[in-house]
Amino acid sequence: MTQSGKMHRSIATLSRGKKRLFMVAADLMALPLTLGDSQACQLSRNRSLFGS
């Protein structure tokens, strides 16, 4: 079995509560990254409007 297959199986066998906790933790890590990216895009767009 491949490494990804083993990971999939181990996650699939977790209880519903543990899967939910896993997804909340993933969201808590991803949300600041996506917000930072959106702010960087907004700042770069604003600067290009003013010719800087």
PDB file of C-alpha atoms in Angstrom:
ATOM      1  CA  MET A   1       0.000   0.000   0.000  1.00  0.00           C
ATOM      2  CA  THR A   2       1.276   3.469  -0.823  1.00  0.00           C
ATOM      3  CA  GLN A   3       2.011   6.124   1.780  1.00  0.00           C
ATOM      4  CA  SER A   4      -1.041   8.161   0.755  1.00  0.00           C
ATOM      5  CA  GLY A   5      -3.198   5.025   0.925  1.00  0.00           C
ATOM      6  CA  LYS A   6      -2.044   4.384   4.482  1.00  0.00           C
ATOM      7  CA  MET A   7      -2.775   7.976   5.458  1.00  0.00           C
ATOM      8  CA  HIS A   8      -6.215   7.820   3.857  1.00  0.00           C
ATOM      9  CA  ARG A   9      -7.036   4.610   5.688  1.00  0.00           C
ATOM     10  CA  SER A  10      -5.831   5.949   9.038  1.00  0.00           C
ATOM     11  CA  ILE A  11      -7.929   9.104   8.655  1.00  0.00           C
ATOM     12  CA  ALA A  12     -10.949   7.151   7.439  1.00  0.00           C
ATOM     13  CA  THR A  13     -10.931   4.980  10.541  1.00  0.00           C
ATOM     14  CA  LEU A  14     -10.977   7.928  12.968  1.00  0.00           C
ATOM     15  CA  SER A  15     -14.142   8.719  14.854  1.00  0.00           C
ATOM     16  CA  ARG A  16     -16.378  11.513  13.601  1.00  0.00           C
ATOM     17  CA  GLY A  17     -15.358  13.823  16.448  1.00  0.00           C
ATOM     18  CA  LYS A  18     -11.650  13.336  15.776  1.00  0.00           C
ATOM     19  CA  LYS A  19     -12.149  14.004  12.063  1.00  0.00           C
ATOM     20  CA  ARG A  20     -14.020  17.190  12.921  1.00  0.00           C
ATOM     21  CA  LEU A  21     -11.209  18.263  15.250  1.00  0.00           C
ATOM     22  CA  PHE A  22      -8.679  17.491  12.502  1.00  0.00           C
ATOM     23  CA  MET A  23     -10.581  19.673  10.027  1.00  0.00           C
ATOM     24  CA  VAL A  24     -10.941  22.542  12.518  1.00  0.00           C
ATOM     25  CA  ALA A  25      -7.174  22.438  13.092  1.00  0.00           C
ATOM     26  CA  ALA A  26      -6.566  22.467   9.326  1.00  0.00           C
ATOM     27  CA  ASP A  27      -8.922  25.436   8.942  1.00  0.00           C
ATOM     28  CA  LEU A  28      -7.181  27.307  11.757  1.00  0.00           C
ATOM     29  CA  MET A  29      -3.880  26.916   9.924  1.00  0.00           C
ATOM     30  CA  ALA A  30      -5.216  27.712   6.443  1.00  0.00           C
ATOM     31  CA  LEU A  31      -7.358  30.734   7.296  1.00  0.00           C
ATOM     32  CA  PRO A  32      -4.528  33.106   8.321  1.00  0.00           C
ATOM     33  CA  LEU A  33      -2.564  32.095   5.222  1.00  0.00           C
ATOM     34  CA  THR A  34      -5.442  32.835   2.865  1.00  0.00           C
ATOM     35  CA  LEU A  35      -6.243  36.119   4.610  1.00  0.00           C
ATOM     36  CA  GLY A  36      -2.596  37.165   4.347  1.00  0.00           C
ATOM     37  CA  ASP A  37      -2.547  36.281   0.660  1.00  0.00           C
ATOM     38  CA  SER A  38      -5.702  38.278  -0.007  1.00  0.00           C
ATOM     39  CA  GLN A  39      -4.260  41.297   1.790  1.00  0.00           C
ATOM     40  CA  ALA A  40      -1.028  41.038  -0.208  1.00  0.00           C
ATOM     41  CA  CYS A  41      -3.010  40.888  -3.452  1.00  0.00           C
ATOM     42  CA  GLN A  42      -5.078  43.881  -2.419  1.00  0.00           C
ATOM     43  CA  LEU A  43      -1.984  45.893  -1.513  1.00  0.00           C
ATOM     44  CA  SER A  44      -0.243  45.057  -4.770  1.00  0.00           C
ATOM     45  CA  ARG A  45      -3.346  46.009  -6.744  1.00  0.00           C
ATOM     46  CA  ASN A  46      -3.659  49.327  -4.870  1.00  0.00           C
ATOM     47  CA  ARG A  47      -0.007  50.175  -5.491  1.00  0.00           C
ATOM     48  CA  SER A  48      -0.314  49.480  -9.206  1.00  0.00           C
ATOM     49  CA  LEU A  49      -3.268  51.882  -9.394  1.00  0.00           C
ATOM     50  CA  PHE A  50      -1.126  54.712  -8.048  1.00  0.00           C
ATOM     51  CA  GLY A  51       1.861  53.947 -10.262  1.00  0.00           C
ATOM     52  CA  SER A  52       4.250  53.082  -7.421  1.00  0.00           C
TER      53      SER A  52
END
